[in-house]
Structure formats: C-alpha cells, structure tokens
Amino acid sequence: MAELTYRDAVAHAIAQEMERDDRVVFLGEDVGKAGGVFKATVGLHEKFGPKRVRDTPISEQAILGAAMGAAMTGLRPIAEIMFSDFLAVCWDFVANEFPKLRYMTAGQLSCPLVVRTGNGAGSRFGAQHSQSVENWAMMIPGLKVVAPSSPRDVVGLFAAAVRDPDPVIFFEHKSLYAAKGEVPDGEIVDTLGTAKVVRSGQDATILALALMVSRAIAAAEMLAARHGIDAEVIDVRSLVPLDTQTILGSVARTGRLFTVEENPRLCGWGAEIASIVADEAFFDLDGPVVRITTPHIPLPAADNLEDLALPTVDRIVERVLRAMT
Amino acid sequence: MSARKGTAAQVMPEAVLANDDIGLATRLKLYRMQVEMRDFEKRAYDLFLQNLVKGTSHLSLGQEAIAAGFGAAMRKDDKSFCTYRGHAHTLARGVPPESVLGELMQRDNGLMRGKGGSMHLTSVEHGVLGSYAIIGAHLCIANGSAWRAQYLGEDDVSVCFFGDGTTNIGAFHEALNFAAVWSLPVIFVCENNLYMEYTPIADVTPVEHPAADRASAYGLPSIVIDGNDADIVYRTARAALDKARAGSGPSLIECKTYRHSGHSRADPAKYRPEGELERWLERDPVKIYRARLLEFGVSEDEIARIEQESRRLVNAATEACKAAPPPPAELLTTDVYADGVWSWRN
C-alpha cells in the first residue's frame, strides 16, 4: 500500500495500462516532455518514449480525431484535453463522432478510447478554466462518463475506462490533484457504473461527485456530531453508467435524498437522479429531493466569489438541516 | 501532376496517350467503375423522385474520375474516409451496389441496416471506414488511422476525401499540421467542384486553389490536378500512396472537378451561371474516358458490354432493394454501447 497524490495516481494509472497493453498510446498538449501542466503525467515520456507518449500541437480537434481514428482501427488511445472547458473546442468529436460511431455503422466500428480532462473549480482560474462539465457529456447517448474522487479510484476507474469498449470521458478534478490517499499495490481494476457508499448512515442520503465527496463527508460528520442526523454519503463515481441500484437502495433506507453538485443548477446530473428517484422510489421519500449546486452563473475568478459559488460544508449542513428539522 | 499555384492541369490527350504506363486491364477497370458510379447515382436520383430513396442524397455525378482513380490505385487494406457525398467512393472500394442502395433506401439489406443512412456509408470489410456528415472531422480521424499504421509498422495508407468547402473549417488546418508534423501515411484529397454547397467557393475563399494553395503552409507540395481525367487521378494517387507507404509522409491533392447536379436532393442548382454546366459536360469524365478507350483500340462492342453489365448490376440491385424489408424494430436500441443494449443505468 502506497500513499499517492491524486496527480501521481493518474500517472500511475496510465503507466499500469501502458505496461499491460502495447496498444495503449497517449497523446495531448504538453503531456510528454513537460509532464503535463498539472504534473499528472510526469515520468511517462521517459518511461515509454515519444512513440507512445506524444506531445501534440494545440489542436484539440486533431487530438480527439487522431484518438478516434486510432481507436477504431485497433489501438487503445488515451487523449488529454488539458482543461475540460476546452472540450467545447472539439465538441463535434465528443458529441457527434465518438458516441455515434457504433450506432451509425450498425456495430461495424467501435471507439474504445479515453479522454482525460482537468475538470472543476477551486483554482481561481475564472469562468473558462474552472467549469465542471460532466453534465455536457452525460446527456449524449454512447458516451460513458467517470469522475473519481480519490487516488485509489483514479487508478481503478481509469483501468476500467481504458479497457472499456466504449468511449469514456474521464473527468479529473483539478483541485484534487494534490490530495493524498492510499493506493493498494498491484493491479486495481474497478467496474464502471458502481457507486461507493463512503459513509454509512440511516437518516439521509447525500450523493456527491469528485471534489464534493470530501465536503459531503465532512458535512455528514458535522450533522452527526452536532445535530444527531446520521447521513449516508455515496460517491457516485460514474454518471454513465449510473448505479441507480445503490442510490435507490440507500434512499429506500433513509427516505431522504440530497445531491451535491459542482455545476450550474440548470440540468445538472442531480436533476436526473432526482427525477429517477421521483419516478421509481417516490413512496420511499419522506420529503422533496434537495439539490445543492452552484447558482446558474459562469464561475468568477476572485477567491471569495468562487468560494461563494461552490457548495461548501456549511452550505450542505444548512440545506440538510433546513429540509429535515 | 501540376504543382504550381494557378495552373490546374488541363486534359492533354497527347501526353496521356504518349505515356501508356497504366495498362489496358486497369483502364478497363477505371471505365467500368466510372460507368457503375454514374448508373448507380442516376438510379439513386430516380428512386429519390419515387420516394424510395429517403432522407437526403448528395450525388457526385461528374466527379467519378476521382473515386475511380483512387479506388483503382488503392490496396485492399488501405482505408478510405468519405464525406456525405460518398456513394462513389464506397462503390470504388468494391462494396456491392445493392448494399449501398439498400442503405440509401433504408432497408434491412443496407450496409448499416438503415441505421446510418446515405451520409454515413461504412464498410469495414472493404476498408471504407466511414462517411462523415459534418465536414472537417474526418481529416483528423483519418490521421488517427494513419497513426495506427505508423505505430504498428503496418504499411496501409489512409485516404481522406473532402470537398472544397471543408478547406475553410478549422479541422482542415489542424489535421494538415498534425499529419505533417507526425509524418503520417495519410492522403488528403480535395474534390474541388467549385461550389461550397450553394455558394461558389471563390466567393468565400481568397485563394484560387482552396486546398493546394494552403498546402505549403504545412510543408507539403501544392498539387492541383484535373479531377475529370481518371488516368491523371490514378497516376497521382499511385505516387502519393507510394510516398506514404515508404514512410515519406502525407500528401494533399486538389482535384478540379464539377458537380453536375445540385448540392443535395432539394437543390436545382439555379445559382450556376449560364453555360457553365454545358462547358463541364463537354469534359464529363465518363465521356472523356470512353473516347480514350476507343483511341486505345478498345472496340465499341467491348465498351458496350461494360455498359450493359453495369446497367444489369444496378437493375438487379434496385430490384433486390425494393424487395428488401425495412430494418426490424429491435435495431432501434442496439449498438449504442458495446454490450448491445441501450441502457446507461446499472
């Protein structure tokens, strides 16, 4: 068991897959010699050489197109889009090309690739380098969407993503890169579409993703210690496939559902889950589903304003208390 | 192969005749392919008017020499990437007309069983790795296929066809730079038919040759050829394929041609100046090539046999497709994810 940072876990995960399979290749802007702008790919270029770890021009369409063409002809590419905001620059590939390939060709072609991207706020970068855009990807049939919250899950979910026969968008949270956690030795391979109960509880279910998981846990601890509310916290981990069994099972026991999202409020993933729970577990609910989100705003740069936008531990506690007392 | 800006090669029968390096068998093949493409697309248009070809249809009548020239020059394991105007390029790789027409008619016998439609023709078995309906993307995707060949040490070449309109989209420039800097075995083939959908390309592009004039910006030679002469296309294709196979990197070839019909089904092409179509019909690639075969001593009878066989093939395909059922309802939700189901939930 080693303690790794989330950023080291990324490099470790990529290395694990490249060592396992020669067809795994990796490309992106500054990912090679520079080791990545977030230093999440340090050492890979030295270890695997420029043939397998390739620096590209600043050309997001060319990067994702090359990854797709390689994937559909037999390689297992990993492509980095530096900031998830930049997915908009190559959205044709994400929305029209990868996910529809299998369907439009009646299964003749598939697109087994992983797009890794730095997602999320907290770095005071402003509205074009801070967004959480997993909702953009979630609504597209044919894509899989993953967002790990811990170094261990980075490794396990990344291995599953690379080995998956469908295109996967892998959202790494920028504000988690320095976070540390235990990563077991040896190969770790998770299953996509498996949520994880990270704190057991009886009174309420709180769903969170990526950076929001640790805040949800902290809020649950505070609710237990100060208010006698024992909340279960579920790390959703993967939006597509979505582990509705774990979520519905938890709601059936607790009767309360809260979602904590680092997204603008409109059409967030929490809305979809709230809808599923309303459809399929309405009579398990003791009250309305509560969504804790950012307001429907672009993100500001100033630290005090950015902090105000994101769900905080205090805000999660306050919303749970308001609903339950 | 002409390589200077502003000097699109013109038909030069003497030069072509003097340089008989192609051989009769290939010449007959080039003619047969062009005739089949022509008959196929004319039939597709007739069936469209009968509402048997559904959705839309982008004909490449008049552009057959490009598809035939490359189709005859490519190896079986080479890969082609087409646009929505991809009927001819798909046929050129040996895909049976019935499978293509079945897709145009959205029947269960179509290449993609009606799930793709005319703009997404794909036959992996024949190296047709898709037709892409949003212009630009497939240049980048062809790079990826070429990268796979380079990485694995395979010597197949990825050939990407696109229209003049594509040259003004960002992906064109990203793809060329990327291919050049990685020295990929890819060939970009611009079919400059003078119109970007309904608008003359010259009205929206500041250079005479929208693809070739920009090639030098990416360190590639500027190659403009007569795209209505299958011999010239075939020779140029051979040279570029050999170059790519030898590891000497990508090529960009601009083929000057003309679309006899409108952009798509609904377009009567009334924007064309008077006399323009007539001038280009004089340079119809099928007509040019027929005359050349006669000059090479091929008999009228032999030419007629090729033409009759083509008509028979297209007639048989039409009857088979008319008799084919529509795709079954269960296809609606298959092939979204690899597990064969549509569900995004566990």
mmCIF file of N, CA and C in Angstrom, chain B residues 163-168 190-211 214 254 256:
data_model
loop_
_atom_site.group_PDB
_atom_site.id
_atom_site.type_symbol
_atom_site.label_atom_id
_atom_site.label_comp_id
_atom_site.label_asym_id
_atom_site.label_seq_id
_atom_site.Cartn_x
_atom_site.Cartn_y
_atom_site.Cartn_z
ATOM 1 N N GLY B 163 -14.599 17.937 -49.690
ATOM 2 C CA GLY B 163 -14.899 18.945 -50.696
ATOM 3 C C GLY B 163 -14.159 20.252 -50.453
ATOM 4 N N ASP B 164 -14.276 21.159 -51.415
ATOM 5 C CA ASP B 164 -13.593 22.450 -51.294
ATOM 6 C C ASP B 164 -14.075 23.235 -50.079
ATOM 7 N N GLY B 165 -15.357 23.088 -49.732
ATOM 8 C CA GLY B 165 -15.887 23.838 -48.600
ATOM 9 C C GLY B 165 -15.182 23.509 -47.292
ATOM 10 N N THR B 166 -14.699 22.290 -47.173
ATOM 11 C CA THR B 166 -14.029 21.838 -45.946
ATOM 12 C C THR B 166 -12.756 22.635 -45.653
ATOM 13 N N THR B 167 -12.178 23.206 -46.694
ATOM 14 C CA THR B 167 -10.870 23.850 -46.500
ATOM 15 C C THR B 167 -10.953 25.107 -45.654
ATOM 16 N N ASN B 168 -12.162 25.574 -45.375
ATOM 17 C CA ASN B 168 -12.281 26.773 -44.542
ATOM 18 C C ASN B 168 -12.688 26.456 -43.104
ATOM 19 N N CYS B 190 -8.826 16.680 -51.945
ATOM 20 C CA CYS B 190 -9.879 17.692 -52.062
ATOM 21 C C CYS B 190 -10.554 17.555 -53.421
ATOM 22 N N GLU B 191 -11.856 17.350 -53.402
ATOM 23 C CA GLU B 191 -12.633 17.345 -54.636
ATOM 24 C C GLU B 191 -13.192 18.751 -54.795
ATOM 25 N N ASN B 192 -12.473 19.569 -55.539
ATOM 26 C CA ASN B 192 -12.905 20.960 -55.717
ATOM 27 C C ASN B 192 -13.898 21.019 -56.870
ATOM 28 N N ASN B 193 -15.187 20.970 -56.506
ATOM 29 C CA ASN B 193 -16.228 21.004 -57.550
ATOM 30 C C ASN B 193 -16.789 22.421 -57.735
ATOM 31 N N LEU B 194 -16.061 23.382 -57.228
ATOM 32 C CA LEU B 194 -16.310 24.814 -57.415
ATOM 33 C C LEU B 194 -17.415 25.397 -56.537
ATOM 34 N N TYR B 195 -18.166 24.532 -55.870
ATOM 35 C CA TYR B 195 -19.259 25.052 -55.040
ATOM 36 C C TYR B 195 -19.185 24.533 -53.614
ATOM 37 N N MET B 196 -19.272 25.479 -52.681
ATOM 38 C CA MET B 196 -19.407 25.132 -51.278
ATOM 39 C C MET B 196 -20.902 25.081 -50.994
ATOM 40 N N GLU B 197 -21.482 23.904 -51.069
ATOM 41 C CA GLU B 197 -22.933 23.767 -51.081
ATOM 42 C C GLU B 197 -23.518 24.627 -52.211
ATOM 43 N N TYR B 198 -24.147 25.765 -51.852
ATOM 44 C CA TYR B 198 -24.821 26.590 -52.869
ATOM 45 C C TYR B 198 -23.981 27.798 -53.306
ATOM 46 N N THR B 199 -22.853 27.989 -52.643
ATOM 47 C CA THR B 199 -22.079 29.207 -52.846
ATOM 48 C C THR B 199 -20.779 28.891 -53.588
ATOM 49 N N PRO B 200 -20.436 29.663 -54.622
ATOM 50 C CA PRO B 200 -19.150 29.406 -55.290
ATOM 51 C C PRO B 200 -18.012 29.515 -54.278
ATOM 52 N N ILE B 201 -17.128 28.551 -54.284
ATOM 53 C CA ILE B 201 -16.033 28.552 -53.304
ATOM 54 C C ILE B 201 -15.199 29.829 -53.446
ATOM 55 N N ALA B 202 -15.104 30.339 -54.669
ATOM 56 C CA ALA B 202 -14.306 31.551 -54.887
ATOM 57 C C ALA B 202 -14.882 32.757 -54.140
ATOM 58 N N ASP B 203 -16.184 32.757 -53.891
ATOM 59 C CA ASP B 203 -16.801 33.882 -53.179
ATOM 60 C C ASP B 203 -16.419 33.912 -51.702
ATOM 61 N N VAL B 204 -15.980 32.778 -51.179
ATOM 62 C CA VAL B 204 -15.724 32.702 -49.743
ATOM 63 C C VAL B 204 -14.296 32.267 -49.423
ATOM 64 N N THR B 205 -13.440 32.321 -50.419
ATOM 65 C CA THR B 205 -12.062 31.851 -50.223
ATOM 66 C C THR B 205 -11.113 32.766 -50.995
ATOM 67 N N PRO B 206 -10.063 33.264 -50.343
ATOM 68 C CA PRO B 206 -9.224 34.263 -51.003
ATOM 69 C C PRO B 206 -8.146 33.707 -51.927
ATOM 70 N N VAL B 207 -8.039 32.397 -52.025
ATOM 71 C CA VAL B 207 -7.015 31.827 -52.906
ATOM 72 C C VAL B 207 -7.685 30.998 -53.985
ATOM 73 N N GLU B 208 -6.985 30.827 -55.101
ATOM 74 C CA GLU B 208 -7.611 30.153 -56.242
ATOM 75 C C GLU B 208 -7.853 28.670 -55.964
ATOM 76 N N HIS B 209 -6.871 28.044 -55.346
ATOM 77 C CA HIS B 209 -6.999 26.610 -55.059
ATOM 78 C C HIS B 209 -7.110 26.429 -53.558
ATOM 79 N N PRO B 210 -8.324 26.272 -53.079
ATOM 80 C CA PRO B 210 -8.567 26.354 -51.640
ATOM 81 C C PRO B 210 -7.779 25.335 -50.815
ATOM 82 N N ALA B 211 -7.500 24.182 -51.391
ATOM 83 C CA ALA B 211 -6.706 23.190 -50.648
ATOM 84 C C ALA B 211 -5.223 23.334 -50.982
ATOM 85 N N ARG B 214 -2.931 26.164 -49.830
ATOM 86 C CA ARG B 214 -2.623 26.219 -48.406
ATOM 87 C C ARG B 214 -1.662 25.106 -47.985
ATOM 88 N N GLU B 254 -5.367 18.385 -54.714
ATOM 89 C CA GLU B 254 -6.616 19.068 -55.064
ATOM 90 C C GLU B 254 -7.017 18.662 -56.477
ATOM 91 N N LYS B 256 -9.528 19.194 -59.490
ATOM 92 C CA LYS B 256 -10.521 20.134 -60.007
ATOM 93 C C LYS B 256 -11.583 19.359 -60.774
#
